[in-house]
């Protein structure tokens, strides 16, 4: 019972934070995608790191390590180190170019850099092909955790993830 109360309180807090953010934010693509270009480097680093830390990071990878042994721990260390290196060395250049030209995504940067509408389409399709399943599987991971915690059906946990997000 305490788990359900804790999840309800947590869900309400998240919903109130989202409602407040919606109320005070501008309704532009730049504000939605880049927080109006106002957050600092450290906050952005952790935001991106947490955004790519998916259900696989919390459920799949520990299970994989358990089955295959601790030698595979270097995979996650390498992934984080690679992300940090890209962020430190490529990030400042992308940030400067995007701020100067008001770009919203790396796809825009690369398409304009190489003056190729075809590249824009190819990169956009590649991102859709890989990001849509990646994002779509996240509610399932939350649903599985929700089920393990409360005993409720997996779909209840998936809805717990998706419904508040779509409510705003």
GROMACS .gro file of C-alpha atoms in nm:
model
  168
    1UNK     CA    1   0.000   0.000   0.000
    2UNK     CA    2   0.284   0.241   0.082
    3UNK     CA    3   0.430   0.181  -0.263
    4UNK     CA    4   0.106   0.290  -0.427
    5UNK     CA    5   0.082   0.602  -0.210
    6UNK     CA    6   0.444   0.690  -0.289
    7UNK     CA    7   0.384   0.644  -0.662
    8UNK     CA    8   0.069   0.856  -0.646
    9UNK     CA    9   0.248   1.138  -0.462
   10UNK     CA   10   0.544   1.117  -0.700
   11UNK     CA   11   0.310   1.125  -1.000
   12UNK     CA   12   0.126   1.430  -0.865
   13UNK     CA   13   0.452   1.615  -0.798
   14UNK     CA   14   0.573   1.543  -1.152
   15UNK     CA   15   0.238   1.653  -1.296
   16UNK     CA   16   0.247   1.979  -1.096
   17UNK     CA   17   0.604   2.048  -1.209
   18UNK     CA   18   0.505   1.985  -1.570
   19UNK     CA   19   0.200   2.212  -1.540
   20UNK     CA   20   0.414   2.488  -1.392
   21UNK     CA   21   0.675   2.448  -1.665
   22UNK     CA   22   0.405   2.461  -1.930
   23UNK     CA   23   0.259   2.775  -1.776
   24UNK     CA   24   0.585   2.971  -1.753
   25UNK     CA   25   0.748   2.860  -2.078
   26UNK     CA   26   0.721   3.020  -2.418
   27UNK     CA   27   0.538   2.815  -2.677
   28UNK     CA   28   0.815   2.804  -2.936
   29UNK     CA   29   1.011   2.513  -3.080
   30UNK     CA   30   1.332   2.669  -2.949
   31UNK     CA   31   1.196   2.686  -2.596
   32UNK     CA   32   1.059   2.332  -2.610
   33UNK     CA   33   1.364   2.165  -2.763
   34UNK     CA   34   1.648   2.377  -2.624
   35UNK     CA   35   1.497   2.535  -2.311
   36UNK     CA   36   1.522   2.871  -2.483
   37UNK     CA   37   1.901   2.822  -2.499
   38UNK     CA   38   1.923   2.927  -2.134
   39UNK     CA   39   2.064   2.630  -1.941
   40UNK     CA   40   2.431   2.585  -1.864
   41UNK     CA   41   2.679   2.322  -1.972
   42UNK     CA   42   2.662   2.109  -1.657
   43UNK     CA   43   2.282   2.097  -1.649
   44UNK     CA   44   2.272   2.015  -2.020
   45UNK     CA   45   2.530   1.738  -1.977
   46UNK     CA   46   2.328   1.564  -1.707
   47UNK     CA   47   2.000   1.624  -1.890
   48UNK     CA   48   2.134   1.448  -2.198
   49UNK     CA   49   2.296   1.172  -1.993
   50UNK     CA   50   1.970   1.103  -1.809
   51UNK     CA   51   1.772   1.123  -2.133
   52UNK     CA   52   1.983   0.847  -2.288
   53UNK     CA   53   1.972   0.637  -1.970
   54UNK     CA   54   1.678   0.426  -2.072
   55UNK     CA   55   1.489   0.130  -1.934
   56UNK     CA   56   1.764  -0.086  -2.080
   57UNK     CA   57   2.016   0.093  -1.858
   58UNK     CA   58   1.817   0.003  -1.547
   59UNK     CA   59   1.671  -0.337  -1.638
   60UNK     CA   60   1.839  -0.487  -1.942
   61UNK     CA   61   2.201  -0.403  -1.876
   62UNK     CA   62   2.216  -0.530  -1.515
   63UNK     CA   63   2.056  -0.854  -1.633
   64UNK     CA   64   2.307  -0.878  -1.915
   65UNK     CA   65   2.592  -0.827  -1.668
   66UNK     CA   66   2.447  -1.093  -1.441
   67UNK     CA   67   2.427  -1.345  -1.725
   68UNK     CA   68   2.757  -1.268  -1.898
   69UNK     CA   69   2.982  -1.153  -1.618
   70UNK     CA   70   3.147  -0.834  -1.496
   71UNK     CA   71   3.380  -0.806  -1.795
   72UNK     CA   72   3.095  -0.635  -1.980
   73UNK     CA   73   3.088  -0.347  -1.732
   74UNK     CA   74   3.338  -0.175  -1.959
   75UNK     CA   75   3.065  -0.134  -2.217
   76UNK     CA   76   2.872   0.116  -2.008
   77UNK     CA   77   3.191   0.289  -1.897
   78UNK     CA   78   3.295   0.321  -2.261
   79UNK     CA   79   2.953   0.449  -2.359
   80UNK     CA   80   2.957   0.721  -2.094
   81UNK     CA   81   3.320   0.811  -2.173
   82UNK     CA   82   3.240   0.829  -2.545
   83UNK     CA   83   2.937   1.046  -2.477
   84UNK     CA   84   3.143   1.275  -2.252
   85UNK     CA   85   3.418   1.305  -2.516
   86UNK     CA   86   3.169   1.393  -2.788
   87UNK     CA   87   3.002   1.641  -2.556
   88UNK     CA   88   3.332   1.809  -2.464
   89UNK     CA   89   3.491   1.819  -2.808
   90UNK     CA   90   3.203   1.836  -3.054
   91UNK     CA   91   2.948   2.002  -2.828
   92UNK     CA   92   3.101   2.352  -2.811
   93UNK     CA   93   3.127   2.369  -3.191
   94UNK     CA   94   2.770   2.253  -3.242
   95UNK     CA   95   2.650   2.492  -2.974
   96UNK     CA   96   2.827   2.791  -3.133
   97UNK     CA   97   2.703   2.713  -3.484
   98UNK     CA   98   2.349   2.644  -3.369
   99UNK     CA   99   2.334   2.962  -3.163
  100UNK     CA  100   2.466   3.172  -3.451
  101UNK     CA  101   2.228   3.025  -3.710
  102UNK     CA  102   1.935   2.941  -3.476
  103UNK     CA  103   1.950   2.568  -3.552
  104UNK     CA  104   1.739   2.337  -3.338
  105UNK     CA  105   1.899   2.000  -3.412
  106UNK     CA  106   2.220   1.840  -3.539
  107UNK     CA  107   2.027   1.739  -3.852
  108UNK     CA  108   1.984   2.107  -3.939
  109UNK     CA  109   2.351   2.176  -3.873
  110UNK     CA  110   2.472   1.894  -4.100
  111UNK     CA  111   2.218   1.961  -4.376
  112UNK     CA  112   2.315   2.328  -4.391
  113UNK     CA  113   2.686   2.256  -4.358
  114UNK     CA  114   2.682   2.024  -4.659
  115UNK     CA  115   2.404   2.215  -4.839
  116UNK     CA  116   2.210   1.896  -4.893
  117UNK     CA  117   1.833   1.863  -4.861
  118UNK     CA  118   1.879   1.491  -4.933
  119UNK     CA  119   2.110   1.457  -4.632
  120UNK     CA  120   1.845   1.625  -4.417
  121UNK     CA  121   1.585   1.369  -4.529
  122UNK     CA  122   1.821   1.072  -4.488
  123UNK     CA  123   1.930   1.177  -4.138
  124UNK     CA  124   1.570   1.251  -4.036
  125UNK     CA  125   1.454   0.908  -4.154
  126UNK     CA  126   1.745   0.740  -3.976
  127UNK     CA  127   1.662   0.921  -3.653
  128UNK     CA  128   1.297   0.825  -3.682
  129UNK     CA  129   1.385   0.463  -3.754
  130UNK     CA  130   1.599   0.435  -3.441
  131UNK     CA  131   1.451   0.685  -3.196
  132UNK     CA  132   1.082   0.597  -3.229
  133UNK     CA  133   1.130   0.234  -3.112
  134UNK     CA  134   1.375   0.349  -2.843
  135UNK     CA  135   1.126   0.601  -2.703
  136UNK     CA  136   0.834   0.364  -2.752
  137UNK     CA  137   0.989   0.091  -2.539
  138UNK     CA  138   1.039   0.316  -2.235
  139UNK     CA  139   0.680   0.290  -2.105
  140UNK     CA  140   0.715  -0.089  -2.115
  141UNK     CA  141   1.023  -0.068  -1.893
  142UNK     CA  142   0.842   0.156  -1.647
  143UNK     CA  143   0.542  -0.076  -1.661
  144UNK     CA  144   0.760  -0.375  -1.571
  145UNK     CA  145   0.909  -0.187  -1.276
  146UNK     CA  146   0.562  -0.074  -1.172
  147UNK     CA  147   0.441  -0.434  -1.188
  148UNK     CA  148   0.733  -0.559  -0.979
  149UNK     CA  149   0.668  -0.289  -0.718
  150UNK     CA  150   0.290  -0.300  -0.693
  151UNK     CA  151   0.173  -0.621  -0.858
  152UNK     CA  152  -0.052  -0.419  -1.091
  153UNK     CA  153  -0.058  -0.507  -1.462
  154UNK     CA  154   0.230  -0.383  -1.677
  155UNK     CA  155  -0.013  -0.169  -1.879
  156UNK     CA  156  -0.097   0.029  -1.563
  157UNK     CA  157   0.269   0.127  -1.528
  158UNK     CA  158   0.295   0.214  -1.895
  159UNK     CA  159  -0.012   0.436  -1.864
  160UNK     CA  160   0.135   0.590  -1.548
  161UNK     CA  161   0.425   0.701  -1.768
  162UNK     CA  162   0.236   0.812  -2.077
  163UNK     CA  163  -0.090   0.969  -1.956
  164UNK     CA  164   0.057   1.255  -1.745
  165UNK     CA  165   0.298   1.334  -2.028
  166UNK     CA  166   0.014   1.367  -2.277
  167UNK     CA  167  -0.218   1.548  -2.034
  168UNK     CA  168  -0.035   1.873  -2.093
   0.00000   0.00000   0.00000
